[in-house]
Tab-separated table of C-alpha atoms in Angstrom:
chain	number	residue	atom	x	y	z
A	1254	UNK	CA	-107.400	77.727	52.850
A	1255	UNK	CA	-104.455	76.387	50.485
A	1256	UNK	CA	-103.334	79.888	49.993
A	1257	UNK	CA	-103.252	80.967	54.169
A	1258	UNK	CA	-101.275	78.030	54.333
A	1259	UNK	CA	-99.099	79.312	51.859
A	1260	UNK	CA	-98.954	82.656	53.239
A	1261	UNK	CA	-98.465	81.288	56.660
A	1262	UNK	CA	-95.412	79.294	55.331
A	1263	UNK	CA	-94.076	82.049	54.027
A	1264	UNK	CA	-94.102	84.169	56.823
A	1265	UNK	CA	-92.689	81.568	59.194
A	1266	UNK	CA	-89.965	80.987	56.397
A	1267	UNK	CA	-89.172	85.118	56.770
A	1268	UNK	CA	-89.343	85.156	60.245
A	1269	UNK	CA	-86.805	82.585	60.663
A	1270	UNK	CA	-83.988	84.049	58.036
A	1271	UNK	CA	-84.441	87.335	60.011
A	1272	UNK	CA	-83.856	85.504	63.693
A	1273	UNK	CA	-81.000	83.771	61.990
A	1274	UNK	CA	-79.252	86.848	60.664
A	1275	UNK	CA	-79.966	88.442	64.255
A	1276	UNK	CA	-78.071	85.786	65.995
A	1277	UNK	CA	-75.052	85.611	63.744
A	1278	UNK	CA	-74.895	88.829	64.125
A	1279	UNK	CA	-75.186	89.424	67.907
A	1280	UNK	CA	-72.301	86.566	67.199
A	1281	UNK	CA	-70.082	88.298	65.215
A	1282	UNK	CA	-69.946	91.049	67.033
A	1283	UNK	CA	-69.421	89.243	70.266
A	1284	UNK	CA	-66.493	87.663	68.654
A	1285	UNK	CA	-64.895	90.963	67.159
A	1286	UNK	CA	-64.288	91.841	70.907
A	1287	UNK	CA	-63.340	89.297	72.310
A	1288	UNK	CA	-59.355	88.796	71.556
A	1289	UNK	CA	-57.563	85.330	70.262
A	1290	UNK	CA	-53.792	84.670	71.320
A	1291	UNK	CA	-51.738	82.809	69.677
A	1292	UNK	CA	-51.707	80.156	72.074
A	1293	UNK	CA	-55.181	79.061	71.313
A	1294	UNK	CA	-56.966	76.521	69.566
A	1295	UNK	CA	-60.217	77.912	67.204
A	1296	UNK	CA	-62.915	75.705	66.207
A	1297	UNK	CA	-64.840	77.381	63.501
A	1298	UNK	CA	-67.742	76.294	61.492
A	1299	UNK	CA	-71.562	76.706	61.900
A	1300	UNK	CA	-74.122	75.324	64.359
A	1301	UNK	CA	-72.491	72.067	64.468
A	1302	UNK	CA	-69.544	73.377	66.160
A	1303	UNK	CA	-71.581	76.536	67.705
A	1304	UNK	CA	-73.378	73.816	69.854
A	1305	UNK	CA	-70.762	72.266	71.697
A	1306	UNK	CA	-69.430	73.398	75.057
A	1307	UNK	CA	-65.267	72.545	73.380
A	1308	UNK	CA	-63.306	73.958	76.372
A	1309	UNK	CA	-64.940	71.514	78.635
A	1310	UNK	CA	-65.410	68.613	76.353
A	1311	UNK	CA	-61.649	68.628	75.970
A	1312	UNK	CA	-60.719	70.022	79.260
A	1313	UNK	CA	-58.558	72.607	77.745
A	1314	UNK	CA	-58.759	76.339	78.746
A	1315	UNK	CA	-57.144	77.598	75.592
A	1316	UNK	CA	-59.980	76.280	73.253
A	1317	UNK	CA	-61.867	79.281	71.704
A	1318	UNK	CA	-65.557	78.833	70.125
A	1319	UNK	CA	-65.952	80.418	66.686
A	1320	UNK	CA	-68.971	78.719	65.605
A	1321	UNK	CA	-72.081	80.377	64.265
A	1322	UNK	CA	-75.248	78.749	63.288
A	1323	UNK	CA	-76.606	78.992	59.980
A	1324	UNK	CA	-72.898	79.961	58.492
A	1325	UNK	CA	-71.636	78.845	55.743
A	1326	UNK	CA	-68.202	78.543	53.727
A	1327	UNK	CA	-69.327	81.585	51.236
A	1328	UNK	CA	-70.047	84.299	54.634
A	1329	UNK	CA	-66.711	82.555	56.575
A	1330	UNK	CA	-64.438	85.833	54.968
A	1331	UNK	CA	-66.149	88.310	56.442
A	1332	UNK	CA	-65.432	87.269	60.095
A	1333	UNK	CA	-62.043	86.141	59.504
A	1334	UNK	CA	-60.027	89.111	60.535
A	1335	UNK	CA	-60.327	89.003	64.604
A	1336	UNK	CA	-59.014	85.175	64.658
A	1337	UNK	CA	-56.502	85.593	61.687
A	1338	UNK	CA	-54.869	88.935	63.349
A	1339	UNK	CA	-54.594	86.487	66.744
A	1340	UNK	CA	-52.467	84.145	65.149
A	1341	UNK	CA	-54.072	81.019	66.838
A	1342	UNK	CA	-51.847	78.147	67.572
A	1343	UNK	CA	-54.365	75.603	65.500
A	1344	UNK	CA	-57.451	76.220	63.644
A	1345	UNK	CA	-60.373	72.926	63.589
A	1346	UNK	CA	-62.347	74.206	60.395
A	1347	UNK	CA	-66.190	71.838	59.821
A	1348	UNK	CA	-68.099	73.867	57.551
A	1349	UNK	CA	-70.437	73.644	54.262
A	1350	UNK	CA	-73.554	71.816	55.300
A	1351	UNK	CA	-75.531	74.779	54.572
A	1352	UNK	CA	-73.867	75.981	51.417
A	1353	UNK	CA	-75.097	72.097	50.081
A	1354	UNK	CA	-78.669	72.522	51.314
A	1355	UNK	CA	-78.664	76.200	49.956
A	1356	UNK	CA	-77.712	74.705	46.409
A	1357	UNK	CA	-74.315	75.177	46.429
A	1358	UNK	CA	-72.362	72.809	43.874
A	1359	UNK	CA	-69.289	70.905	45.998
A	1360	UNK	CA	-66.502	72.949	43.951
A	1361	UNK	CA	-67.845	75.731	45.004
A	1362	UNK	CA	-67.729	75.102	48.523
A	1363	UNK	CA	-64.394	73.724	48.578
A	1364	UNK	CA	-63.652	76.992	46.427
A	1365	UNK	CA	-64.802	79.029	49.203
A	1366	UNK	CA	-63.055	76.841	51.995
A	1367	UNK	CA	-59.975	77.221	49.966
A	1368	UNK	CA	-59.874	81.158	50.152
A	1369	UNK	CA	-60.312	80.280	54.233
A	1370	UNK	CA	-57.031	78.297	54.376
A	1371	UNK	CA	-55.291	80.727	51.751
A	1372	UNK	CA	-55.811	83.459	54.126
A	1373	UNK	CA	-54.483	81.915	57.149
A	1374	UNK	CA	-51.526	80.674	55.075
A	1375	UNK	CA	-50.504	84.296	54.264
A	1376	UNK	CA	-51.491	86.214	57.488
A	1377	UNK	CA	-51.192	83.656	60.034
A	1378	UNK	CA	-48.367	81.403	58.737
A	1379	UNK	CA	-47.983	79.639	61.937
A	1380	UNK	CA	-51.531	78.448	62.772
A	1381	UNK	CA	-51.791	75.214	62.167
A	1382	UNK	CA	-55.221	73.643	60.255
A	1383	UNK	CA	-57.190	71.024	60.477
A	1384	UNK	CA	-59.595	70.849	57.890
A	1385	UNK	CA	-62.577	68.288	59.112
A	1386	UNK	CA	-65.306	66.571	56.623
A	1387	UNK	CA	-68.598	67.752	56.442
A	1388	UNK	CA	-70.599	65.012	58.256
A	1389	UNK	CA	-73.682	62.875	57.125
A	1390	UNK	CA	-77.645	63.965	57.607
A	1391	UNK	CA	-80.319	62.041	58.060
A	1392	UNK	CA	-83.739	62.263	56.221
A	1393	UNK	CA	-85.135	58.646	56.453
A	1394	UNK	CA	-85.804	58.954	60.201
A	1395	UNK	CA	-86.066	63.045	60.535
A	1396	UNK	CA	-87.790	65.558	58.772
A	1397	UNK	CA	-87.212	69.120	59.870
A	1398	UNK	CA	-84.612	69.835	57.394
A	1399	UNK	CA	-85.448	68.656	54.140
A	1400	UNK	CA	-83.253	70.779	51.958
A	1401	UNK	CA	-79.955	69.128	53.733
A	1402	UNK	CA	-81.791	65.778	53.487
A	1403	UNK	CA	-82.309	66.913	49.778
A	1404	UNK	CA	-78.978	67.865	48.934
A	1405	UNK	CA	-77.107	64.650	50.793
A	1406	UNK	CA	-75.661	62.872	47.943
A	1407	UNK	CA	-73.063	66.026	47.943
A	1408	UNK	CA	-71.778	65.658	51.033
A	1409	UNK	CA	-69.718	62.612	50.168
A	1410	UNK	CA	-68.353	64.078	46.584
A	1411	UNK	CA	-67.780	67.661	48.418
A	1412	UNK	CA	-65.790	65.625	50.984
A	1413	UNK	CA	-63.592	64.148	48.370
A	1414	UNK	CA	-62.666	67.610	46.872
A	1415	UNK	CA	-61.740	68.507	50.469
A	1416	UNK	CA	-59.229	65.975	51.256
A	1417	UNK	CA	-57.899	66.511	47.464
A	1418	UNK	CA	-57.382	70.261	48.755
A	1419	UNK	CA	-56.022	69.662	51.813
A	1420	UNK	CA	-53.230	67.281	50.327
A	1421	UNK	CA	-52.654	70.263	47.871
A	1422	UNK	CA	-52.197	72.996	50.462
A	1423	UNK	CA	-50.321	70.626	52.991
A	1424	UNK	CA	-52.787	70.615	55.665
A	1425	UNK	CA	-54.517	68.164	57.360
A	1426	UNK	CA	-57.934	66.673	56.766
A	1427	UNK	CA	-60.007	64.964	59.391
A	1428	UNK	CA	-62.404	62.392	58.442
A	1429	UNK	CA	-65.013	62.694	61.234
A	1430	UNK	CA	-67.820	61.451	58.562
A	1431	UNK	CA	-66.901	57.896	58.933
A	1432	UNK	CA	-67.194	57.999	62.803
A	1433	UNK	CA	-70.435	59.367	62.660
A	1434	UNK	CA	-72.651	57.256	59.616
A	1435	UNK	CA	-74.105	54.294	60.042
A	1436	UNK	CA	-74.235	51.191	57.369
A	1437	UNK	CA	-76.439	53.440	54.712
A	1438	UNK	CA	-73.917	56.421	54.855
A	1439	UNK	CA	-76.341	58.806	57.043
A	1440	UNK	CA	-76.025	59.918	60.088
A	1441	UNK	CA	-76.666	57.575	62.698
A	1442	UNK	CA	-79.934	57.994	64.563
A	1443	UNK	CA	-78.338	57.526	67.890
A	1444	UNK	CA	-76.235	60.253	67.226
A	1445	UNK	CA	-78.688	62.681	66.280
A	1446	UNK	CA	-82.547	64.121	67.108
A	1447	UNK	CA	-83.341	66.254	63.960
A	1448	UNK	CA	-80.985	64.258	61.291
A	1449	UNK	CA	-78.317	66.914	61.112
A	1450	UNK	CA	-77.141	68.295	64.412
A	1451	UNK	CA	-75.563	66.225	67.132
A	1452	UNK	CA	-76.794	65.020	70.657
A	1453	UNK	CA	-74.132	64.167	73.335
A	1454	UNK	CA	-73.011	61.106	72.131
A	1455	UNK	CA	-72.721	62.249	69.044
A	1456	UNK	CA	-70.641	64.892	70.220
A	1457	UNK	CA	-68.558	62.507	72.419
A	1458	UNK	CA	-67.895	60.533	68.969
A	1459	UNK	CA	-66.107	63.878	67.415
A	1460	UNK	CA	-64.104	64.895	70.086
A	1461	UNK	CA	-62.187	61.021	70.269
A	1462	UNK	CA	-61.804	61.588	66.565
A	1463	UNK	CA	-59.725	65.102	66.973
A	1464	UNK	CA	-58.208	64.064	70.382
A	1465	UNK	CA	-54.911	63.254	68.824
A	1466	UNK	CA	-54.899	66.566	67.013
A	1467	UNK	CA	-55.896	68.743	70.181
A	1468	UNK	CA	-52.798	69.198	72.462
């Protein structure tokens, strides 16, 4: 019985890397057709940021969803080219929650967010970047994603190495963390129903932190 179980875990475990890969690909490719102007404003990042309707949050036509779910920091190169060769007018970057769970050390991630911002430096000088923190999980009241639950004591260290970078390469860093962890430094259960992605409020919460950076 113990090894069905096993087998049956395993199996489930395959079956959702390959419905993962399918949908960030049926992404991609959406998003390599679909052309970005320079008057713009990208939000990029992973589920977090693929969940959330931005245009109408912020009532602002001009706001372009690059999120994917299941990205992370180390894959962000490869799908850089459509939005770079746009020239966007600003660029909201949240990424690296799954790069932590994966294993990934915090220099490593920032590493990889670092070759992001480089890029956009050299090909798209004028696009402004906001560089946001990556925010808190919550494994004391959820349990369906134990290896970001696992892997939380990063997020606050990684965080540090990101504002560090951002004061390096002279852009700017937005703490939404803060704004979105309660008294223990996770994220706040009314914020939340799975300890890592956001529920309306929660998403509510974000956009008043960027709203003096989106105009």
């Amino acid at each position: 019985m113990k090894r069905i179980l096993i087998l049956a875990a395993a199996l489930l475990a395959a079956g959702t890397a390959c419905a993962q890969e399918a949908y960030r690909e049926q992404r991609r490719s959406l998003f390599e057709l679909l052309p970005i102007r320079s008057s713009d404003i990208v939000f990029l990042g992973n589920s977090l940021t693929d969940g959330c309707e931005w245009s109408e949050l912020f009532d602002n036509r001009h706001i372009r969803n690059r999120g994917i779910s299941s990205d992370r920091a180390c894959e962000l190169a490869e799908r850089l080219d459509p939005i770079v060769e746009g020239h966007p007018k600003r660029l909201f970057l949240m990424i690296g929650i799954n790069d932590l769970a994966g294993g990934a050390a915090p220099g490593e991630v920032v590493a990889d967010i670092a070759r992001v911002i480089d890029r956009f430096q050299t090909d798209s000088r004028w696009t402004r970047i906001f560089v946001q923190s990556i925010l808190p999980v919550n494994g004391r009241d959820f349990d369906a994603y134990r290896n970001h639950y696992a892997h939380a004591d990063r997020i606050v260290p990684t965080n540090e190495l990101l504002k560090a970078l951002c004061e390096e390469k002279g852009v700017t860093y937005i703490d939404v963390w803060s704004a979105l962890a309660d008294g223990e430094g996770l994220l706040d259960k009314r914020y939340t129903n799975d300890g890592v992605h956001l529920v309306g409020e929660g998403y509510l919460v974000w956009r008043d932190v960027l709203k003096p950076y989106v105009k």
